[in-house]
Coordinates of C-alpha atoms in Angstrom, one line a residue:
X457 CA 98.7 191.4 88.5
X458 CA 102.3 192.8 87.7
X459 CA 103.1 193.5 84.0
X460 CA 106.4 194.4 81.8
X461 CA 106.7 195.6 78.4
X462 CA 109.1 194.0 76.3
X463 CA 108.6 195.5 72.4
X464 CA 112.8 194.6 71.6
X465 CA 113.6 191.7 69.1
X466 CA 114.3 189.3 70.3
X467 CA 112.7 189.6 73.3
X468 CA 114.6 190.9 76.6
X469 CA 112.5 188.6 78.9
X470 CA 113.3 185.8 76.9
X471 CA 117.3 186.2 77.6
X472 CA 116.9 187.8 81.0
X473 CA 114.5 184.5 82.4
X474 CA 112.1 187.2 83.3
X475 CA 110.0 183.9 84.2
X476 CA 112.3 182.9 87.2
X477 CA 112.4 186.8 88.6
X478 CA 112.1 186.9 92.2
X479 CA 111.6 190.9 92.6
X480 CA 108.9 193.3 91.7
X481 CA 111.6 195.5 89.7
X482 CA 110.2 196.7 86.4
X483 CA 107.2 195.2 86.9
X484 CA 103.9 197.4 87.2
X485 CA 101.0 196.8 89.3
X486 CA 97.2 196.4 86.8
X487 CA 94.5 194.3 86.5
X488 CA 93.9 192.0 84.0
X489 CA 91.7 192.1 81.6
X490 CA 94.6 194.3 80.6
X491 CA 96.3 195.6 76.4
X492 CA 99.2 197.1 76.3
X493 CA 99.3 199.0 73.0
X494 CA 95.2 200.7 73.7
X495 CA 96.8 204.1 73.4
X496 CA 98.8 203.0 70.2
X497 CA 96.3 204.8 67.5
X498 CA 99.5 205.4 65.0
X499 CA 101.4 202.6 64.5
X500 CA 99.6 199.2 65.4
X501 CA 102.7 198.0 66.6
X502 CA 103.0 194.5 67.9
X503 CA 105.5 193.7 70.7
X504 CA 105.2 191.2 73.2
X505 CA 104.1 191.6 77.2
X506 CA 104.8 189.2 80.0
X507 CA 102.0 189.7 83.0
X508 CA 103.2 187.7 86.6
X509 CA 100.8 187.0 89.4
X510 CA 101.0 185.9 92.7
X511 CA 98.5 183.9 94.5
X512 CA 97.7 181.6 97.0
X513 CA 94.8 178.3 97.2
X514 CA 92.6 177.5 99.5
X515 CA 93.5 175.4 101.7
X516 CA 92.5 171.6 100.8
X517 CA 91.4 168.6 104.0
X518 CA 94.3 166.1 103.9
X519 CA 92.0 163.2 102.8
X520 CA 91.1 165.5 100.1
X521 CA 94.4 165.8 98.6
X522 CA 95.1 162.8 96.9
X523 CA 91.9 163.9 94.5
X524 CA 92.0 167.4 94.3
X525 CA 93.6 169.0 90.7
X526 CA 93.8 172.6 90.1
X527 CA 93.8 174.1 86.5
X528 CA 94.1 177.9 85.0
X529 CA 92.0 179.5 82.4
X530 CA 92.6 182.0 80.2
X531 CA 89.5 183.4 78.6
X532 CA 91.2 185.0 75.8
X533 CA 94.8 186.0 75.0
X534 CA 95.8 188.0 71.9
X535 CA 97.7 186.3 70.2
X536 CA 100.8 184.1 71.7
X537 CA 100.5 183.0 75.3
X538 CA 103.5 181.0 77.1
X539 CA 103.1 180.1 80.7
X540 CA 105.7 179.2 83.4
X541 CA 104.3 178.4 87.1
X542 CA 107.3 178.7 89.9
X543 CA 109.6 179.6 87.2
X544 CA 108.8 176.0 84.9
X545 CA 106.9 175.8 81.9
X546 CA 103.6 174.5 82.0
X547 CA 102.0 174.9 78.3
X548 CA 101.0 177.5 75.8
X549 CA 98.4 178.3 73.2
X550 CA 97.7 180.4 70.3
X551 CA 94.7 181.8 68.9
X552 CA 91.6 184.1 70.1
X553 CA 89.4 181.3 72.1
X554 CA 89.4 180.3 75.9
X555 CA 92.5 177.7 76.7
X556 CA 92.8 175.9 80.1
X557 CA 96.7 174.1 81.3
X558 CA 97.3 171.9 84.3
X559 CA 98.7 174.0 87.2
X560 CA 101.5 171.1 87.9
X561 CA 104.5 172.2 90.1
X562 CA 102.4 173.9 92.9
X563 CA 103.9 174.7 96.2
X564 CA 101.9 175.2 99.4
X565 CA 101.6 178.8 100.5
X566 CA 102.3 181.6 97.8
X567 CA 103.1 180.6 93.4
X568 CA 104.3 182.7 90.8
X569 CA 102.2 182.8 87.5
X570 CA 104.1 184.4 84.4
X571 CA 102.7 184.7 80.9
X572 CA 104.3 186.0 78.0
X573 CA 101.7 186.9 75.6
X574 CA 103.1 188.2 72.0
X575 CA 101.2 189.8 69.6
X576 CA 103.8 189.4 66.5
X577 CA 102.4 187.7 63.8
X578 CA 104.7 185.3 61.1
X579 CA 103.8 184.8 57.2
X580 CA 101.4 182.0 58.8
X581 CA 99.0 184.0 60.4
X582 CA 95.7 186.0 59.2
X583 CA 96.4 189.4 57.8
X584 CA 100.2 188.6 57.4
X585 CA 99.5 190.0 53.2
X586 CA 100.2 193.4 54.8
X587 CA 103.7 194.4 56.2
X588 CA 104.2 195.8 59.2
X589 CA 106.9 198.5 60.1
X590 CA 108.0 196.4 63.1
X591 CA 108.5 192.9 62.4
X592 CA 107.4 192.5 58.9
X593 CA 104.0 190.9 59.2
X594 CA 101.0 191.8 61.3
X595 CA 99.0 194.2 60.1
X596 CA 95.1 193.6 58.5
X597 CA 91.4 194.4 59.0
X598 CA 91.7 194.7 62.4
X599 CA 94.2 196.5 65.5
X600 CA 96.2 194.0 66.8
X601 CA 95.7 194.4 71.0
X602 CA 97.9 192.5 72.7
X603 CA 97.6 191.4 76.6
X604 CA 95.5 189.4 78.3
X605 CA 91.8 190.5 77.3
X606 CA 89.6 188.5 79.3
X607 CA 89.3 187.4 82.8
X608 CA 91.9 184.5 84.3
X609 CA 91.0 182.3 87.1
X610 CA 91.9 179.3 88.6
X611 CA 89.4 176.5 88.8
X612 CA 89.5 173.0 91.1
X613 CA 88.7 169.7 89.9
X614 CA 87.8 166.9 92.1
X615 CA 89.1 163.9 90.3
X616 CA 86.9 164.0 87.0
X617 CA 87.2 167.1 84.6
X618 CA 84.6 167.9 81.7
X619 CA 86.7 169.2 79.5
X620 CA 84.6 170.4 77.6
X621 CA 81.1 170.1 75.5
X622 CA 79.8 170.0 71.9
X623 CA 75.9 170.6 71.3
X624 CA 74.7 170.4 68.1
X625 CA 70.9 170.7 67.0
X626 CA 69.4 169.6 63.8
X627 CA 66.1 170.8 63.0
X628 CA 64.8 169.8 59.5
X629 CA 61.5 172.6 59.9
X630 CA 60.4 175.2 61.7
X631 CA 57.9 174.1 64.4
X632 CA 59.3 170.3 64.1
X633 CA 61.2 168.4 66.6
X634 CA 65.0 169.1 67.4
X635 CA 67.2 166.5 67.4
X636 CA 70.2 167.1 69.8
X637 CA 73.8 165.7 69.7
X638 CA 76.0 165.7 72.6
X639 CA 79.7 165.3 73.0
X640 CA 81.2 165.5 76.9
X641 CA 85.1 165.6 77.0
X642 CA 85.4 163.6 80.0
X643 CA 89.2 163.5 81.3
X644 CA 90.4 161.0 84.4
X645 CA 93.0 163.7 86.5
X646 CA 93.6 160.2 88.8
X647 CA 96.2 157.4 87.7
X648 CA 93.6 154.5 88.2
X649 CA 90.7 154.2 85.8
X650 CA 87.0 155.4 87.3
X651 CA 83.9 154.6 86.2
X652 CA 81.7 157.7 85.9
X653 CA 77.9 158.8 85.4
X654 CA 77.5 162.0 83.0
X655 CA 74.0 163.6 84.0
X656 CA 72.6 166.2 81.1
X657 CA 69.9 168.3 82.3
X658 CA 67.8 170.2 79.2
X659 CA 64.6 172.1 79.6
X660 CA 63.4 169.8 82.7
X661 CA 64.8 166.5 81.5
X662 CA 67.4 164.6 83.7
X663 CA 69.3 162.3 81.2
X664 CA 71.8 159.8 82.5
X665 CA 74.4 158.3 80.3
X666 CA 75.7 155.6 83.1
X667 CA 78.4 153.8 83.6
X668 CA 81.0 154.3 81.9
X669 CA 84.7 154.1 82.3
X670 CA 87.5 156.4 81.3
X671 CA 91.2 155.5 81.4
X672 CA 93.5 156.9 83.6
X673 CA 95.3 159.8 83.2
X674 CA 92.9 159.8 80.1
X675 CA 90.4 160.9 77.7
X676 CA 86.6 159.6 76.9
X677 CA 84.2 161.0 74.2
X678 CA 80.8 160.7 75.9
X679 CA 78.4 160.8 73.6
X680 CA 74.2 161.3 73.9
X681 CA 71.6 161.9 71.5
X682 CA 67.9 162.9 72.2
X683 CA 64.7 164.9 71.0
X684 CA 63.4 168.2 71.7
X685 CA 59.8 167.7 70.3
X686 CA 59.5 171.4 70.7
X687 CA 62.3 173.4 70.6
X688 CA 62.1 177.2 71.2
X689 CA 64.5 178.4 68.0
X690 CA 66.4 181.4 68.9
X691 CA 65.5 183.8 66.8
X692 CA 66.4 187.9 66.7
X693 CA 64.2 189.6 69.4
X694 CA 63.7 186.5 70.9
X695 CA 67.3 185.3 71.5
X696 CA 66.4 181.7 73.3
X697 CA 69.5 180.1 74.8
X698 CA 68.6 176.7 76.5
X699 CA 71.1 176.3 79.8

């Protein structure tokens, strides 16, 4: 990873396309996960930082093509990430939790990943009752790291994504059954619709909810409730997490 500091309002890189840079110069080799301000113990200034990788996929079979999708995830930036791949936008986010974007644009051989993250906060945002020297809002019960804090990877997806999952337990006693509420984000990456089987497997149980179609280029809420007759409760000591 290659980062540059850009703490000037408004931003440099913004006005210098540092998104569409084809050199290294002022950019400075780390690894991410990676703050930019950890050695700020005085002012708890907040200033933006753009990061830029380079990278290359593994190679896909030909008859594999036509299915295979490629996504990036972030696993946490603080506290305004932008994202350009080859120099074009491709999303953003803002907030603390784990965000995924579509890698669309991709070139064969080598890609250029750049991410401006910004840690300046408006009269919107938590702690924004407290001024801060730099930008007028920003400061609060907390330092306010910017950069890329977690890890960032790039994951491939063979036609179907799960999005994501919601569990939720209800347990009316201690020592009774659980009753469990699942949620599956199920997203079609294809332009035809498919027809797909979501398999759930919980403490030894194989459960199947068959059949069922999601749109293309879409979204489908799969949905599944069951019973745990007994469920080990997590519990301090005994921290029980059920895979």
């Amino acid at each position: 990873w290659y980062f540059r500091p850009d703490d000037t309002l408004p931003t440099v890189g913004d006005t210098e396309r540092w998104y569409e840079q084809d050199d290294l110069v002022g950019w400075t080799a780390i690894r991410v996960p990676h703050n930019w301000n950890a050695r700020d113990t005085e002012f708890n200034k907040a200033s933006a930082g753009w990061y830029r990788k380079e990278f290359t996929l593994s190679k896909v079979p030909k008859e594999e093509l036509k299915r295979t999708f490629w996504k990036v995830r972030f696993q946490g930036a603080n506290v305004r990430a932008k994202v350009w791949l080859n120099g074009r936008t491709i999303g953003g986010y803002a907030g603390y939790f784990p965000f995924e974007l579509d890698l669309d644009g991709l070139r064969k051989g080598r890609n250029t990943l750049v991410v401006k993250v910004s840690s300046l906060r408006s009269n919107r945002d938590l702690t924004h009752w407290r001024p801060a020297a730099f930008n007028g809002y920003g400061t609060g019960g907390w330092w306010n790291f910017g950069g890329l804090l977690r890890e960032v990877y790039v994951r491939k997806i063979d036609t179907i994504d799960i999005e994501d999952v919601h569990v939720l337990p209800h347990v009316r006693r201690v020592g009774g059954p659980a009753k469990i509420d699942v949620r599956a984000y199920v997203r079609n990456m294809t332009r035809k619709a498919r027809e797909v089987d979501l398999v759930l497997a919980v403490d030894g149980e194989r459960i199947v909810v068959k059949g069922k179609q999601v749109p293309a280029d879409g979204v489908r809420i799969l949905t599944k409730t069951f019973t745990i007759k007994r469920p080990r409760l997590w519990q301090p000591g005994q921290p029980e997490l059920y895979p």
